[in-house]
PDB file of C-alpha atoms and ligand atoms in Angstrom:
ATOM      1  CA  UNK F 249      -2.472 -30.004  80.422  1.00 73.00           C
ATOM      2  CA  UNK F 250      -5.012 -29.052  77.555  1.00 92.00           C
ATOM      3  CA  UNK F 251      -7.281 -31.414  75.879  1.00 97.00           C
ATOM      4  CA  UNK F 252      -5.928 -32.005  72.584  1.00 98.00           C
ATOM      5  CA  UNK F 253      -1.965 -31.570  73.659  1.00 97.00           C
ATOM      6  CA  UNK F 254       0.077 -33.200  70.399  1.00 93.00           C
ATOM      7  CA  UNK F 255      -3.310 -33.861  68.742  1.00 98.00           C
ATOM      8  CA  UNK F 256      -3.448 -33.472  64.913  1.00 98.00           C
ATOM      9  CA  UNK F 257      -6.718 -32.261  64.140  1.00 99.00           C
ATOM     10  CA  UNK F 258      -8.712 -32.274  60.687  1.00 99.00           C
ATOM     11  CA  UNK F 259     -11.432 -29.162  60.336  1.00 99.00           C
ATOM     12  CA  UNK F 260     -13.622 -28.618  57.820  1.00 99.00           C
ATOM     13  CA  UNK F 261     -16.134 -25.182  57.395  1.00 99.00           C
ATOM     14  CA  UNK F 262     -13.244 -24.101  59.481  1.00 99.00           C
ATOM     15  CA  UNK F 263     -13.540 -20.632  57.854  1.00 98.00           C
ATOM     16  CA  UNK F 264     -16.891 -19.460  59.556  1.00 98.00           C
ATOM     17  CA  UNK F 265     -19.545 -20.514  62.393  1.00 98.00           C
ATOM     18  CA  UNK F 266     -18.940 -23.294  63.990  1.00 99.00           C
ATOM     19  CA  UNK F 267     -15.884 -24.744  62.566  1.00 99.00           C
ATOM     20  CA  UNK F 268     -14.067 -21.736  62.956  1.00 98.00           C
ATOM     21  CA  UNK F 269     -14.760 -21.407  66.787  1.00 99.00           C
ATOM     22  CA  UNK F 270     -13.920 -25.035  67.013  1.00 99.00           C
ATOM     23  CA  UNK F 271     -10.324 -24.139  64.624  1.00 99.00           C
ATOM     24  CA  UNK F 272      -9.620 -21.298  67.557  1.00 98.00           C
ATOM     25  CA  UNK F 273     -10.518 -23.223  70.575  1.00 98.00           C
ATOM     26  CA  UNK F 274      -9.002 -26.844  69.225  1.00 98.00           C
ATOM     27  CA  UNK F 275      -5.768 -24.238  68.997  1.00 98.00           C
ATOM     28  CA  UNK F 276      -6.042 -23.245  72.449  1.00 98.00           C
ATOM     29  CA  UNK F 277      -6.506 -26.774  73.335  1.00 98.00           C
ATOM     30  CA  UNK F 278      -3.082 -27.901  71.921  1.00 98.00           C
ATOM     31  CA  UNK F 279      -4.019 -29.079  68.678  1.00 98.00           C
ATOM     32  CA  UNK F 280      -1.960 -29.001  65.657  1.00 98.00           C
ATOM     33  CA  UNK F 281      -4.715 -28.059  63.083  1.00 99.00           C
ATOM     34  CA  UNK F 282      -5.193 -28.628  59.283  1.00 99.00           C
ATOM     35  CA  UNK F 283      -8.393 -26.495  57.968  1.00 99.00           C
ATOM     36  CA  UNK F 284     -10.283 -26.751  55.001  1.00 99.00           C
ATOM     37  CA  UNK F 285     -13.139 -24.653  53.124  1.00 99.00           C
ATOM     38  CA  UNK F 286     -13.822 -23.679  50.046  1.00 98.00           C
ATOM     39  CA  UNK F 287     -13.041 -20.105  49.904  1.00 98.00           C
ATOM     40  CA  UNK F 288      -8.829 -19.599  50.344  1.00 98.00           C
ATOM     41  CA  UNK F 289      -8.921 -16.137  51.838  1.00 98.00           C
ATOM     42  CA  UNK F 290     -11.020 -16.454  54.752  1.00 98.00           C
ATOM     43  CA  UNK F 291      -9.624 -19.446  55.698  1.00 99.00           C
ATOM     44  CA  UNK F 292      -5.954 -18.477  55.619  1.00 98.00           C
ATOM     45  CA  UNK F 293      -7.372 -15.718  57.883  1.00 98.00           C
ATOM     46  CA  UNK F 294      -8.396 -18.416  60.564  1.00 99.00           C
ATOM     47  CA  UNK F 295      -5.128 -20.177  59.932  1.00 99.00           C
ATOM     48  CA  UNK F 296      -3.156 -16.602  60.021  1.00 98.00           C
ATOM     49  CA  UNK F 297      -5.146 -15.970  63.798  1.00 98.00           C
ATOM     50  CA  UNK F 298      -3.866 -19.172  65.254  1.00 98.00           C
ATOM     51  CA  UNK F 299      -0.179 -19.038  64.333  1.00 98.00           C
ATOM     52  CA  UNK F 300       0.001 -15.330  65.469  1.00 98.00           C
ATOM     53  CA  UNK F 301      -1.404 -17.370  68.868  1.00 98.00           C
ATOM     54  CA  UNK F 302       1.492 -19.586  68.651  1.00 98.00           C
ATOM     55  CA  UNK F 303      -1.046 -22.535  67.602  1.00 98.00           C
ATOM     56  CA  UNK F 304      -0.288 -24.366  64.661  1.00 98.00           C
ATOM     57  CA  UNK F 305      -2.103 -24.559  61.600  1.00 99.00           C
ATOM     58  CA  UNK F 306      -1.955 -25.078  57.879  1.00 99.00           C
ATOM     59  CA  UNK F 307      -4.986 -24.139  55.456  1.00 99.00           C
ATOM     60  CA  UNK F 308      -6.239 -26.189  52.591  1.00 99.00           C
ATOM     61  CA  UNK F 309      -8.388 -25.087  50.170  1.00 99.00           C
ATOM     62  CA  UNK F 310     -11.547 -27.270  48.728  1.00 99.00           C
ATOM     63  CA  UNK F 311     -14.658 -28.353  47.959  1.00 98.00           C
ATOM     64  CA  UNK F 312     -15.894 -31.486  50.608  1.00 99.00           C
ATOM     65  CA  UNK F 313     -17.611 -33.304  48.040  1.00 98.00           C
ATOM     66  CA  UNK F 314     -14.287 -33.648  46.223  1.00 98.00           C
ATOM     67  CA  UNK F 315     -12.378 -37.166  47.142  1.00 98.00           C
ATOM     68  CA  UNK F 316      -8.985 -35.559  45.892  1.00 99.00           C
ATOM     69  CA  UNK F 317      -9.840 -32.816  48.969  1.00 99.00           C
ATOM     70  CA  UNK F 318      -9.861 -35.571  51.512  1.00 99.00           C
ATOM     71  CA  UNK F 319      -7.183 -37.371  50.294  1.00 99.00           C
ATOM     72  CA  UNK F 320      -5.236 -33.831  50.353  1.00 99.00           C
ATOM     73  CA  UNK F 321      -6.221 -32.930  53.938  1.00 99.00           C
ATOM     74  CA  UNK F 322      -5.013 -36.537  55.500  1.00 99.00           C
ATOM     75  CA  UNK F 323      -1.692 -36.444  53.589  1.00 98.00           C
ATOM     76  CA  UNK F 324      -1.047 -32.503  54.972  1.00 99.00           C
ATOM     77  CA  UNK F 325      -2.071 -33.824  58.545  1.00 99.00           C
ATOM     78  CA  UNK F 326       0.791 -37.002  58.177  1.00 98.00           C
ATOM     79  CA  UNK F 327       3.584 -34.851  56.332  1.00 98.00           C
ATOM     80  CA  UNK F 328       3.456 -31.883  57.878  1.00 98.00           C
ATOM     81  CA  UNK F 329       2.066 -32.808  61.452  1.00 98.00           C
ATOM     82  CA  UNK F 330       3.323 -36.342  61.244  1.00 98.00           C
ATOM     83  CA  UNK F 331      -0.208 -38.206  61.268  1.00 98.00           C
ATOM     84  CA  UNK F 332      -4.325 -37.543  61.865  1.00 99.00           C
ATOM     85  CA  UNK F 333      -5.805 -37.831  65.203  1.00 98.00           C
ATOM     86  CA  UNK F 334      -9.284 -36.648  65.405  1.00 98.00           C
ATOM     87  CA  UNK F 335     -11.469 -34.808  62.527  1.00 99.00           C
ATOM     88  CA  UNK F 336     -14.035 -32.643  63.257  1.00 99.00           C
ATOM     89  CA  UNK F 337     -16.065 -33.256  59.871  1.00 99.00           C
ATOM     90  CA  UNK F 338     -18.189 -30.063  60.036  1.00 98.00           C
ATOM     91  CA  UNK F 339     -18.631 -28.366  56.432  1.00 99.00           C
ATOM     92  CA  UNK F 340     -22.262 -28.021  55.054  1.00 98.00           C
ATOM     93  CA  UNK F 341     -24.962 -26.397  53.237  1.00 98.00           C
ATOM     94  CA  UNK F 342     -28.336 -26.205  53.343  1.00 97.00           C
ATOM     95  CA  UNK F 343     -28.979 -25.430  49.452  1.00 97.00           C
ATOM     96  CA  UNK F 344     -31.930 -24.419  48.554  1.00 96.00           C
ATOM     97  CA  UNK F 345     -35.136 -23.921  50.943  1.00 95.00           C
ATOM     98  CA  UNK F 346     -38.738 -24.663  49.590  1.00 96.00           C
ATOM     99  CA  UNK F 347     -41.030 -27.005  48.520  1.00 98.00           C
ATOM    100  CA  UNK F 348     -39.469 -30.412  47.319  1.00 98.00           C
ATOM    101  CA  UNK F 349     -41.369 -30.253  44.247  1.00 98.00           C
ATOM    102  CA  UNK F 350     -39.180 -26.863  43.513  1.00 98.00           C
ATOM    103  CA  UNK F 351     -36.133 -28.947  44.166  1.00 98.00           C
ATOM    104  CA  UNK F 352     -34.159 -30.070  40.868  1.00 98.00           C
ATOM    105  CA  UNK F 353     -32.640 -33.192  41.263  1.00 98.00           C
ATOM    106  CA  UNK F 354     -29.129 -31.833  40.312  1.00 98.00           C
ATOM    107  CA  UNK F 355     -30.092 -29.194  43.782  1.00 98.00           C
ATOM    108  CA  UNK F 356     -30.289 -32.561  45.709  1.00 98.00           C
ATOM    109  CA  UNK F 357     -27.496 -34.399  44.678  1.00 98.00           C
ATOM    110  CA  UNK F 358     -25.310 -31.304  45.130  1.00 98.00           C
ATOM    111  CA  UNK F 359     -26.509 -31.238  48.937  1.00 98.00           C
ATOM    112  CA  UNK F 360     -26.169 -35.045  49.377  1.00 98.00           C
ATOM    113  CA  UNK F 361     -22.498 -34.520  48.130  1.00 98.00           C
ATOM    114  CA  UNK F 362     -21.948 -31.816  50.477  1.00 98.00           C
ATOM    115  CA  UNK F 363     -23.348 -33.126  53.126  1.00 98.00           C
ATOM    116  CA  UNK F 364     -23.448 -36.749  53.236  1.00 99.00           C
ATOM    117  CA  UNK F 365     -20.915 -38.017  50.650  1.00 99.00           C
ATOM    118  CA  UNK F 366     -18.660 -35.545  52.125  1.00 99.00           C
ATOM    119  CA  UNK F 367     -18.360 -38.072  55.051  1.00 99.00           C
ATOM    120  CA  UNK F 368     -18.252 -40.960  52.859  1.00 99.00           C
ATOM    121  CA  UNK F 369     -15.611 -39.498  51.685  1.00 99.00           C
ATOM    122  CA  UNK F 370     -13.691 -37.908  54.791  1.00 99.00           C
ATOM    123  CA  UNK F 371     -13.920 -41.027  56.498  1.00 99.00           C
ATOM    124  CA  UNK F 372     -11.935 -43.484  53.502  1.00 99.00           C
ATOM    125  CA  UNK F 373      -9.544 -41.460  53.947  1.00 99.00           C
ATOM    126  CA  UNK F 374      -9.126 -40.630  57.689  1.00 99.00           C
ATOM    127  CA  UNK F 375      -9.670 -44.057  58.813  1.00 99.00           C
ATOM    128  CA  UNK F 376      -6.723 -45.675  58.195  1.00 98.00           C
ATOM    129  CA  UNK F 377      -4.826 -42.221  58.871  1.00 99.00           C
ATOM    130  CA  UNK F 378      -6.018 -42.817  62.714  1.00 98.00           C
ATOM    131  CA  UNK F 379      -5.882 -46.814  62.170  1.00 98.00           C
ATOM    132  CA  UNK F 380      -2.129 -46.003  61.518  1.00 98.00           C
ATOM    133  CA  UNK F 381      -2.225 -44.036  64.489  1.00 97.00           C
ATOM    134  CA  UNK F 382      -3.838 -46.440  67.126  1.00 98.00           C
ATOM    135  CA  UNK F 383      -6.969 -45.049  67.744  1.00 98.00           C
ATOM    136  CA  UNK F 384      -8.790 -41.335  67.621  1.00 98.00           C
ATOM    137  CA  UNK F 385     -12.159 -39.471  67.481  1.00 99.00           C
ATOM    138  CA  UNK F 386     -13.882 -38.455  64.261  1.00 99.00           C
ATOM    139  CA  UNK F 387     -17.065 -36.452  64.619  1.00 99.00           C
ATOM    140  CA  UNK F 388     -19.719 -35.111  62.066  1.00 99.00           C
ATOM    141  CA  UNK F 389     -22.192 -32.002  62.264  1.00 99.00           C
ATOM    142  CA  UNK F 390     -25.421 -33.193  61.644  1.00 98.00           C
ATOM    143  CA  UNK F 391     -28.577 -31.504  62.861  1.00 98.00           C
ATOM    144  CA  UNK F 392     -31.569 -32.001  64.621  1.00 97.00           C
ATOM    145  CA  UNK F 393     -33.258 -30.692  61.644  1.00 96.00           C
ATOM    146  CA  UNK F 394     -34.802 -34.704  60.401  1.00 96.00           C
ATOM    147  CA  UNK F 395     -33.329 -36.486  63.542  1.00 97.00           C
ATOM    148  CA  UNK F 396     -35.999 -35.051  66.371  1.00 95.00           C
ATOM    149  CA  UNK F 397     -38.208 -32.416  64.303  1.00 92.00           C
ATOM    150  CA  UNK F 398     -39.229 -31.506  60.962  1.00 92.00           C
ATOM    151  CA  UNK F 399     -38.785 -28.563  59.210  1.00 89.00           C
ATOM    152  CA  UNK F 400     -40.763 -26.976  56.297  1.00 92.00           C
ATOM    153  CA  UNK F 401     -38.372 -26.589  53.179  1.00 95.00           C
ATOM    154  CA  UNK F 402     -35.504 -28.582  54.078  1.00 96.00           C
ATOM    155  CA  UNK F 403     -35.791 -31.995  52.461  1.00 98.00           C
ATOM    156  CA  UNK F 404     -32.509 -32.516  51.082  1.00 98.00           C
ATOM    157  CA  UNK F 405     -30.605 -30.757  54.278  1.00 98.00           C
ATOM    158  CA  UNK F 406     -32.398 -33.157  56.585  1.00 98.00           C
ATOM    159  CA  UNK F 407     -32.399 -36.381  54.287  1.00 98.00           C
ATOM    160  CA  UNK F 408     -28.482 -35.492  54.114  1.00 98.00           C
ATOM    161  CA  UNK F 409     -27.409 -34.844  57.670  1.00 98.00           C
ATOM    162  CA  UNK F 410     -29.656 -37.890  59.224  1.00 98.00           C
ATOM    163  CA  UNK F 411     -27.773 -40.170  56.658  1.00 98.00           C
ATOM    164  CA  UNK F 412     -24.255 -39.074  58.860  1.00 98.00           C
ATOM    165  CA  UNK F 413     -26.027 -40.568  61.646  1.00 98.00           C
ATOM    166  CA  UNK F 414     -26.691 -43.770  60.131  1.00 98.00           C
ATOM    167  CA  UNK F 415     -22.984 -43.565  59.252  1.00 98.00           C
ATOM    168  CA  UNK F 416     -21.853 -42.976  62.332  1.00 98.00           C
ATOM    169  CA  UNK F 417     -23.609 -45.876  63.743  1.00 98.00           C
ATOM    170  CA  UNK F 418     -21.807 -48.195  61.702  1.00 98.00           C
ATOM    171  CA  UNK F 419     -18.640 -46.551  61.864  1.00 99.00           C
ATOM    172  CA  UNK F 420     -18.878 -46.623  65.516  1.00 99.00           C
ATOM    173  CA  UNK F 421     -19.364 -50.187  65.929  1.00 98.00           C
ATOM    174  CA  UNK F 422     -16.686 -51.020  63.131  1.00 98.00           C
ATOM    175  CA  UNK F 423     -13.633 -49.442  64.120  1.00 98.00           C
ATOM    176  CA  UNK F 424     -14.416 -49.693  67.739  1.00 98.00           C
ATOM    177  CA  UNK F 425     -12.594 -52.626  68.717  1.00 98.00           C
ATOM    178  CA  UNK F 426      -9.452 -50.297  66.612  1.00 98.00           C
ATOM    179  CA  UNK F 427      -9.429 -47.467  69.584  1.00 98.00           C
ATOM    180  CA  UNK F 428     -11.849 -45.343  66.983  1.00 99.00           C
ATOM    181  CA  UNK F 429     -14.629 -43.696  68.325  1.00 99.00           C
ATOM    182  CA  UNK F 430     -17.038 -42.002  65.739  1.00 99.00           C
ATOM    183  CA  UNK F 431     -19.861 -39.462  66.805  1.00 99.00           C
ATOM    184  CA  UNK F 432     -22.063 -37.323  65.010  1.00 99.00           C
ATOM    185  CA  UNK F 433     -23.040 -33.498  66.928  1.00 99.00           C
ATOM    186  CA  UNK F 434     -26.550 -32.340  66.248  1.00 98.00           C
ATOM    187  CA  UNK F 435     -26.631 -28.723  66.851  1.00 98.00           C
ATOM    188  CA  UNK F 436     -29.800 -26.249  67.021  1.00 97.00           C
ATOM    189  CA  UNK F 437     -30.051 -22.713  65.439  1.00 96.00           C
ATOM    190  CA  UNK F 438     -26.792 -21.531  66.079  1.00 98.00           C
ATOM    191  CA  UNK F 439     -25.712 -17.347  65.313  1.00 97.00           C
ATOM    192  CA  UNK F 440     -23.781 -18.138  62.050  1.00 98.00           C
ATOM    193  CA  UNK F 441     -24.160 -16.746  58.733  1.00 97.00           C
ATOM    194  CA  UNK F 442     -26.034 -20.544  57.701  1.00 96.00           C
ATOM    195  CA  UNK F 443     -28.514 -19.809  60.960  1.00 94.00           C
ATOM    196  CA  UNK F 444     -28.270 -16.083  59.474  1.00 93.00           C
ATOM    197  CA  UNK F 445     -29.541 -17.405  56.159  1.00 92.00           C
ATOM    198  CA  UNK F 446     -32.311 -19.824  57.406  1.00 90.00           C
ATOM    199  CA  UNK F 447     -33.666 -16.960  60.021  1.00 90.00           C
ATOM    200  CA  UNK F 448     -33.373 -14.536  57.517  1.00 91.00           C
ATOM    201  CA  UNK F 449     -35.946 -12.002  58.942  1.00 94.00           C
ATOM    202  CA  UNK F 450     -36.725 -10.625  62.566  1.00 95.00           C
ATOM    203  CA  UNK F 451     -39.824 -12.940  62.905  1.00 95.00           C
ATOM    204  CA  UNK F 452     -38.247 -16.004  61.374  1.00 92.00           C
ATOM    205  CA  UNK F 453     -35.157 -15.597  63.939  1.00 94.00           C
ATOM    206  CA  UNK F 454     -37.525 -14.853  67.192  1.00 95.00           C
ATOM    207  CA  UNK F 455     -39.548 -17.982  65.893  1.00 92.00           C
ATOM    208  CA  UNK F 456     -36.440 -20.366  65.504  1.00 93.00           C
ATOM    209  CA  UNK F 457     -34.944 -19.029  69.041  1.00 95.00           C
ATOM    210  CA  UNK F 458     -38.966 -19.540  70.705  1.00 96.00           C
ATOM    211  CA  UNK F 459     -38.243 -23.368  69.717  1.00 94.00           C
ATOM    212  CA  UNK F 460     -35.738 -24.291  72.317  1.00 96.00           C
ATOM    213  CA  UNK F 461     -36.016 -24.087  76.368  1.00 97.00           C
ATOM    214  CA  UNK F 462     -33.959 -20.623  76.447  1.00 97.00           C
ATOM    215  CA  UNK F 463     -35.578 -18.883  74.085  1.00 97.00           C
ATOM    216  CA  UNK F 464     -32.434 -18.057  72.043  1.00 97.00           C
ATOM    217  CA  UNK F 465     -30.129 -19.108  69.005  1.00 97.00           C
ATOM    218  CA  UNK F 466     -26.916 -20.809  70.223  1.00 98.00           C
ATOM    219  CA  UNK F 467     -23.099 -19.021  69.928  1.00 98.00           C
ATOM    220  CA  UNK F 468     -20.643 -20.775  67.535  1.00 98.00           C
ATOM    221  CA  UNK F 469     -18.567 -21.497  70.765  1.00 98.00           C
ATOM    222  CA  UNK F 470     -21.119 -23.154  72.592  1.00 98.00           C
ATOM    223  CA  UNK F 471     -21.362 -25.987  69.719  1.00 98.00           C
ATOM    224  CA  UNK F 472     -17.351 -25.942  69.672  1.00 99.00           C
ATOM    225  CA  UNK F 473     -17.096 -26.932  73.299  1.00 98.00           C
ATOM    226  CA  UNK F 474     -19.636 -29.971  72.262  1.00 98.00           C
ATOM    227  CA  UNK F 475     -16.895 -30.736  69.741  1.00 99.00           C
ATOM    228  CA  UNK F 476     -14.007 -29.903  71.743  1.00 98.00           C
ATOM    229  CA  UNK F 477     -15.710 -32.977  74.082  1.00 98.00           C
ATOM    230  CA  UNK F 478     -16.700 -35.460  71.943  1.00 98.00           C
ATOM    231  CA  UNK F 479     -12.988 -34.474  69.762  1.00 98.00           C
ATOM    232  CA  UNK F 480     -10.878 -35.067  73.161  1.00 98.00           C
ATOM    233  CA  UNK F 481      -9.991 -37.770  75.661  1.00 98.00           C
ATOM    234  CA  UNK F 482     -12.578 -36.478  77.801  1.00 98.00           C
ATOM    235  CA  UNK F 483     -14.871 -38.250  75.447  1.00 98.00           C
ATOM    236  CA  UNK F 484     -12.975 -42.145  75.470  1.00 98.00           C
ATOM    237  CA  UNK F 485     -16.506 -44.033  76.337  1.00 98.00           C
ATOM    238  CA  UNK F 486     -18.655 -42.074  74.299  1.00 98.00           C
ATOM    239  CA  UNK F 487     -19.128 -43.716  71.087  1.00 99.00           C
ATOM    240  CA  UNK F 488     -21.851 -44.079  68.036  1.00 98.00           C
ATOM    241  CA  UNK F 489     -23.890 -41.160  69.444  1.00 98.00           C
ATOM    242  CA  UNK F 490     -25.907 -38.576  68.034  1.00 98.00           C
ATOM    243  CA  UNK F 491     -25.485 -35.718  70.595  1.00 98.00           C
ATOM    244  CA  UNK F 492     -27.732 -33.006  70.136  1.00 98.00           C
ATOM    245  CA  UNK F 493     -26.711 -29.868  71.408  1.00 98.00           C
ATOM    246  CA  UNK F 494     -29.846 -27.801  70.786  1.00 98.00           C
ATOM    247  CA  UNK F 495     -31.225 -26.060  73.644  1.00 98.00           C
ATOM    248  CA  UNK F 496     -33.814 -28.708  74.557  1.00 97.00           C
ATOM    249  CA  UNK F 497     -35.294 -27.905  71.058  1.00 95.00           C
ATOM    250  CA  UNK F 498     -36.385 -31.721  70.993  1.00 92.00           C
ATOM    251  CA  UNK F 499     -38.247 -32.036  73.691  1.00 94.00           C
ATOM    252  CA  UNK F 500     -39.815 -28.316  74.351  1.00 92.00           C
ATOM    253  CA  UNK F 501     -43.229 -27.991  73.842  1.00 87.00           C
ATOM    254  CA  UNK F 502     -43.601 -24.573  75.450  1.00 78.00           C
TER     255      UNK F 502
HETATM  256  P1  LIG Q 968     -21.300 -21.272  58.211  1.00 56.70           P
HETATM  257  O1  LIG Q 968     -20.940 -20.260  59.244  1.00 56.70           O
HETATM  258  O2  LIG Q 968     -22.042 -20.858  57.010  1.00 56.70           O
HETATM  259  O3  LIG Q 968     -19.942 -22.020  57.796  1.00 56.70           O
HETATM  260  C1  LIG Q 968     -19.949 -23.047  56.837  1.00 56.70           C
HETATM  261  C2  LIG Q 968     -18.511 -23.444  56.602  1.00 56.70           C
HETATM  262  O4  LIG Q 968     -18.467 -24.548  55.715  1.00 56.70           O
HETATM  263  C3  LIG Q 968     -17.690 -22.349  55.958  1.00 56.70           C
HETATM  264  O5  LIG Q 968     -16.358 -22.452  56.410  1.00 56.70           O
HETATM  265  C4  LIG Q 968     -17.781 -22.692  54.481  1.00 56.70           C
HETATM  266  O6  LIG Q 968     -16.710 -22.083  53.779  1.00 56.70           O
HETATM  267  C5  LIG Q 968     -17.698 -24.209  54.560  1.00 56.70           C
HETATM  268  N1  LIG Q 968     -18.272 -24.919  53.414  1.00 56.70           N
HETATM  269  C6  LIG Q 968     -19.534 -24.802  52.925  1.00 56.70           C
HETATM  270  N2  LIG Q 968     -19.676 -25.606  51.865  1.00 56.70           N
HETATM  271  C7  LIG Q 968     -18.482 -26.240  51.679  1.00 56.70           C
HETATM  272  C8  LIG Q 968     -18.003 -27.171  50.733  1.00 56.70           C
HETATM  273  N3  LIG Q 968     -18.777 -27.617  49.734  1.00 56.70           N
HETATM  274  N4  LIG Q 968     -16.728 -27.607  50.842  1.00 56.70           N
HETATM  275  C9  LIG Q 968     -15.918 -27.144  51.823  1.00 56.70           C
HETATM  276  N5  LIG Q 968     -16.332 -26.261  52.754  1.00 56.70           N
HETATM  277  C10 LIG Q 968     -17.599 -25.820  52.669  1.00 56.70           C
HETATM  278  O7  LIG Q 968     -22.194 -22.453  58.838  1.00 56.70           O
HETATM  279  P2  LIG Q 968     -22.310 -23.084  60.299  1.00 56.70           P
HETATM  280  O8  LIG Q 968     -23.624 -22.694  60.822  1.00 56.70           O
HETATM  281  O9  LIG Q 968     -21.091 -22.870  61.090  1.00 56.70           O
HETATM  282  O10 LIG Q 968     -22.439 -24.618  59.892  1.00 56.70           O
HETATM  283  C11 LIG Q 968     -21.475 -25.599  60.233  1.00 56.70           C
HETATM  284  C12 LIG Q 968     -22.177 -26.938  60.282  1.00 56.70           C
HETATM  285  O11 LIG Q 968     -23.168 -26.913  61.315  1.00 56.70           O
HETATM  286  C13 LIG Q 968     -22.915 -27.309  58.997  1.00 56.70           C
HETATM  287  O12 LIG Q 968     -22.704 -28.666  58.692  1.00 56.70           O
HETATM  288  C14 LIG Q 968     -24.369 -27.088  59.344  1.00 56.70           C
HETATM  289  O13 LIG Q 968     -25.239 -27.896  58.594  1.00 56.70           O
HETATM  290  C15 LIG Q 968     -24.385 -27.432  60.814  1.00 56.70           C
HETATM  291  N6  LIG Q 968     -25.499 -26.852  61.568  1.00 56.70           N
HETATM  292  C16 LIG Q 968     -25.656 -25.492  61.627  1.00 56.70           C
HETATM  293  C17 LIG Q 968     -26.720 -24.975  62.351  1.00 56.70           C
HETATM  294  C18 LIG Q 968     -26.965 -23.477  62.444  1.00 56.70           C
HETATM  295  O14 LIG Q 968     -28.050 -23.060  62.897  1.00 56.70           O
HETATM  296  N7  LIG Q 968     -26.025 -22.631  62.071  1.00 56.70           N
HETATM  297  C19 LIG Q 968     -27.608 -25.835  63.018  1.00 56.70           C
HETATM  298  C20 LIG Q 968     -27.398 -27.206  62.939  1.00 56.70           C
HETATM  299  C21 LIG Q 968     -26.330 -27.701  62.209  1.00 56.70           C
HETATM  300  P3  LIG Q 968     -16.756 -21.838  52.164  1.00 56.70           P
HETATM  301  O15 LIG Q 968     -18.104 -21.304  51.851  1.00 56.70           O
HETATM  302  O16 LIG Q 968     -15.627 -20.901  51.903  1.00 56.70           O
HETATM  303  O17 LIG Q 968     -16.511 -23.187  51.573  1.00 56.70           O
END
């Protein structure tokens, strides 16, 4: 028996990094996957890779700080699967790093809607999809970045992804009493081309891995199997957390 046998699954950044590790391993898993990113292509590729498998999975082009997107992915997940189980709310961006003063306030909005009203946004909609349902898991990426440690040039990544906890919190404790458990994952520097982007130089990279207790950046996979829990059965006590997943990043000091 796999973990998420007859589960319908909702990904987002499902093209790349961590979603798309989570997309391949939810597959293995038994899930019956709808995947969303911006960019049609690469996605379709992802979708293409698990239905050679003999997975299922349908790809969905958009933007996560579009309601119509949402809206979109929960209707694919009850027509064509039949109904929404778990979502695995995982697109993001940093935007842009420097300074706050350097920051425009259309640059911050645009991260907040990315980020934060993204889950605002997925979670009107998937709600009553899992309501309708009896019960399921939805889970947001956030980071440790703002939650356990500062970071110089981040502002409006941080602000955004420690507003998904607060989310979560309430969430949690809402739809609770429905069977609905709602987490948020906190990964650390993880080898994806966002941890690419941050690290962008050999120092910056061997300075972000010297942060956490092994010394190195996290795989993709590694965060999936984090999702993979909190996503599954495995999970069915484990509610309104923030789980960080970061090496020990938050409490090295070494
Ligand atoms: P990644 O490899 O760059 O993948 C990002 C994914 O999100 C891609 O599929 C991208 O596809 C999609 N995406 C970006 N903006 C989107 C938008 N507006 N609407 C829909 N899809 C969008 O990044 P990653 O490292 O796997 O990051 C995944 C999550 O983990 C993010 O929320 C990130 O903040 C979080 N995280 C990452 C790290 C790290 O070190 N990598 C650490 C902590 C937390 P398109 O560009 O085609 O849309």
């Amino acid at each position: 028996m796999t973990r998420l046998t007859d589960k319908v699954a909702i990904i987002t950044g499902a093209s790349s990094g961590i979603g798309r590790a989570a997309a391949l391993l939810f597959a293995c898993q038994g899930a019956k996957l709808v995947l969303s990113a911006r960019g049609a292509e690469r996605l379709e590729a992802v979708a293409q890779e698990i239905r050679q498998e003999g997975g299922a999975a349908i790809a969905i082009a958009g933007d996560v700080s579009d309601e119509a997107h949402h809206r979109a992915l929960v209707e694919t997940a009850q027509t064509r699967f039949g109904g929404l189980d778990v979502a695995f709310n995982n697109a993001g961006t940093t935007g842009p790093v420097g300074p706050l003063p350097e920051l425009s306030a259309a640059e911050w909005q645009a991260v907040l809607g990315i980020n934060l009203t993204s889950g605002f946004l997925a979670a009107k909609y998937q709600l009553p999809a899992l309501e309708a349902r009896g019960g399921g898991s939805l889970v947001f990426t956030s980071t440790f970045v703002g939650y356990t440690a500062g970071f110089p040039g981040l502002a409006a990544y941080a602000a955004s992804k420690s507003g998904l906890v607060g989310l979560v919190q309430v969430l949690a404790s809402e739809y609770g009493p429905k069977g609905i458990r709602v987490n948020a994952l906190l990964p650390g520097a993880t080898d994806t081309p966002m941890g690419r982007h941050v690290a962008n130089t050999p120092e910056a990279l061997q300075f972000v891995a010297g942060l956490n207790a092994f010394k190195r950046i996290a795989a993709p996979e590694e965060i999936a199997e984090a999702a993979l829990f909190l996503c599954s059965d495995a999970a069915s006590f484990t509610t309104g957390t923030a789980m960080l997943v970061d090496g020990g990043v938050s409490i090295n000091r070494v």
